[in-house]
Amino acid sequence: MHEFGDRWGEDLREFFDGLLRFDTTDGGEAPAMAWLREQFDGFGFETYEWTADAAALAEHPSFPDDPAEIEVADRPSVAGVVEFGDADAGPTLVLNGHVDVVPATRSAWSSDPFEPVWDGDRVTARGAADMKGGLTACVFAARHLAEMATESDWDLNGRVVVEGVAGEEEGGIGAAAAAMDNPYPFDRDAAIIGEPTELGVVTAVEGSVMKRLRIEGRSAHAATRWRGESVLPHFERIRHAFEALEAEREERVTHPLYEDYPVKWPVCFGTVDAGNWASAVPDELVAEVRIGVAPGETVASVEAEFQARLDEVVAESEWLSEHPPSFERFSIQFEPASVDRDDPVVGAIRAAADEVGLDSEPYGGTFGADSRHYQHAGIPTVLFGPGSIDQAHFPDESIDVREVETAAGVIADAAARFCGHSS
């Protein structure tokens, strides 16, 4: 890794700093994508670009049914391709990273989130860990591999595709589009996504279903509250029932990669909005809940479990039976995904990690990722990247750039192995 840093360290830091300066929140990826494509051109990569079709995404279970709710205009994704030897005789490996980032509240940061602040080897900026650092690692892995293929005796056949995709934080707009409608004139055999895994090998990601619960009561003046029907006790019964189901699922739904987590498949009521006046009985409540989905399950099956538990609560209440609550999907859904630990791409990244003394034992991530789109398309996908998920979406998000360099070197080694080189 010292050799990789000596060769690419300065260029990598300059590229990383430039990418971090783009504000890629709220569908604003286009300027960064144009810059990224220019960079790919300058590196000698063959470039591709695609934009998602909202109508096609609306048919996908991860996205809202109404195309108008899916923002795709002026949100391209781009890729750069490097070929080696007889490219068609070897495999094609995708190295993927998302360019979009979540918003940053300026008052919560000690500096401008889009003006990178360097403190030695650590840089603070929105997207440093999630996941412009990982995308930078993928880019420089491809650059290193291209150089080694021409300047060494490495016998490689195949190609590497570096993707910078849009809208991952909104369900994987760019990756889903690429998985559903291949933007390249060749097939893809496997993928590595540079999400922040702390240089660990993640072979499974959890899914989630987002639901909106709406309960109706009856308003009354606070002075005669017995004339009303407060929604709060009904909500508490539903919440407790969901907590009980969460506990049941912790015992019943198992997975070897998740047994060390204190809560494997969490249920989280993230927002609750009830009532409209302090001196009135609250007659309406809207709550939004995220429900974890284990690898091997489907969003639909878990959704049905919680609907059935809600139906039980409703059946026990005369009021709710007469005024049944609604429980509808909203936003985006994340199917879980996993790849066999014996798959060649997993073997390649594990061997490369072992080579530099990293822990290569696969584990499961409790977050969602674009890997699910590629897995669904039959493309085995593993996650490996720099940075910690603990930094993701966090004020003063930061990463040690040496970790980005290490990730780039490991990914380059894994890609070489996947394309036939024996280290």
Short mmCIF file of N, CA and C in Angstrom, two decimals, residues 93 145 192 344-345 348-353 409-419:
data_model
loop_
_atom_site.label_atom_id
_atom_site.label_comp_id
_atom_site.label_asym_id
_atom_site.label_seq_id
_atom_site.Cartn_x
_atom_site.Cartn_y
_atom_site.Cartn_z
N LEU A 93 -15.84 -6.27 -14.63
CA LEU A 93 -16.07 -5.96 -13.23
C LEU A 93 -16.48 -4.50 -13.10
N LEU A 145 -4.77 -0.05 -12.16
CA LEU A 145 -4.84 -1.29 -12.93
C LEU A 145 -4.48 -1.04 -14.39
N ILE A 192 -18.19 -4.44 -7.42
CA ILE A 192 -17.74 -4.05 -6.08
C ILE A 192 -18.25 -2.64 -5.86
N PRO A 344 -16.71 -15.78 -7.00
CA PRO A 344 -15.36 -15.31 -7.37
C PRO A 344 -15.07 -13.87 -6.99
N VAL A 345 -16.04 -12.97 -7.07
CA VAL A 345 -15.74 -11.57 -6.73
C VAL A 345 -15.50 -11.42 -5.24
N ALA A 348 -12.02 -12.72 -4.64
CA ALA A 348 -10.99 -11.79 -5.10
C ALA A 348 -10.78 -10.67 -4.09
N ILE A 349 -11.86 -10.09 -3.56
CA ILE A 349 -11.69 -8.99 -2.61
C ILE A 349 -11.16 -9.50 -1.28
N ARG A 350 -11.52 -10.71 -0.90
CA ARG A 350 -11.00 -11.27 0.36
C ARG A 350 -9.50 -11.55 0.23
N ALA A 351 -9.09 -12.11 -0.89
CA ALA A 351 -7.67 -12.40 -1.09
C ALA A 351 -6.85 -11.12 -1.09
N ALA A 352 -7.39 -10.08 -1.74
CA ALA A 352 -6.67 -8.80 -1.79
C ALA A 352 -6.60 -8.17 -0.41
N ALA A 353 -7.66 -8.30 0.37
CA ALA A 353 -7.65 -7.77 1.74
C ALA A 353 -6.67 -8.54 2.61
N GLY A 409 -5.99 0.50 -3.40
CA GLY A 409 -5.02 -0.55 -3.68
C GLY A 409 -5.62 -1.94 -3.58
N VAL A 410 -6.46 -2.16 -2.58
CA VAL A 410 -7.09 -3.47 -2.42
C VAL A 410 -8.06 -3.75 -3.56
N ILE A 411 -8.85 -2.75 -3.94
CA ILE A 411 -9.79 -2.94 -5.05
C ILE A 411 -9.05 -3.20 -6.35
N ALA A 412 -7.95 -2.50 -6.57
CA ALA A 412 -7.15 -2.73 -7.77
C ALA A 412 -6.62 -4.17 -7.79
N ASP A 413 -6.13 -4.64 -6.65
CA ASP A 413 -5.63 -6.02 -6.56
C ASP A 413 -6.76 -7.01 -6.81
N ALA A 414 -7.94 -6.75 -6.21
CA ALA A 414 -9.08 -7.64 -6.40
C ALA A 414 -9.50 -7.68 -7.86
N ALA A 415 -9.52 -6.52 -8.52
CA ALA A 415 -9.90 -6.47 -9.93
C ALA A 415 -8.91 -7.24 -10.78
N ALA A 416 -7.62 -7.10 -10.47
CA ALA A 416 -6.60 -7.84 -11.21
C ALA A 416 -6.80 -9.34 -11.05
N ARG A 417 -7.03 -9.77 -9.82
CA ARG A 417 -7.28 -11.19 -9.58
C ARG A 417 -8.51 -11.66 -10.33
N PHE A 418 -9.56 -10.85 -10.32
CA PHE A 418 -10.79 -11.23 -10.98
C PHE A 418 -10.59 -11.36 -12.49
N CYS A 419 -9.67 -10.55 -13.02
CA CYS A 419 -9.40 -10.58 -14.46
C CYS A 419 -8.24 -11.51 -14.83
#
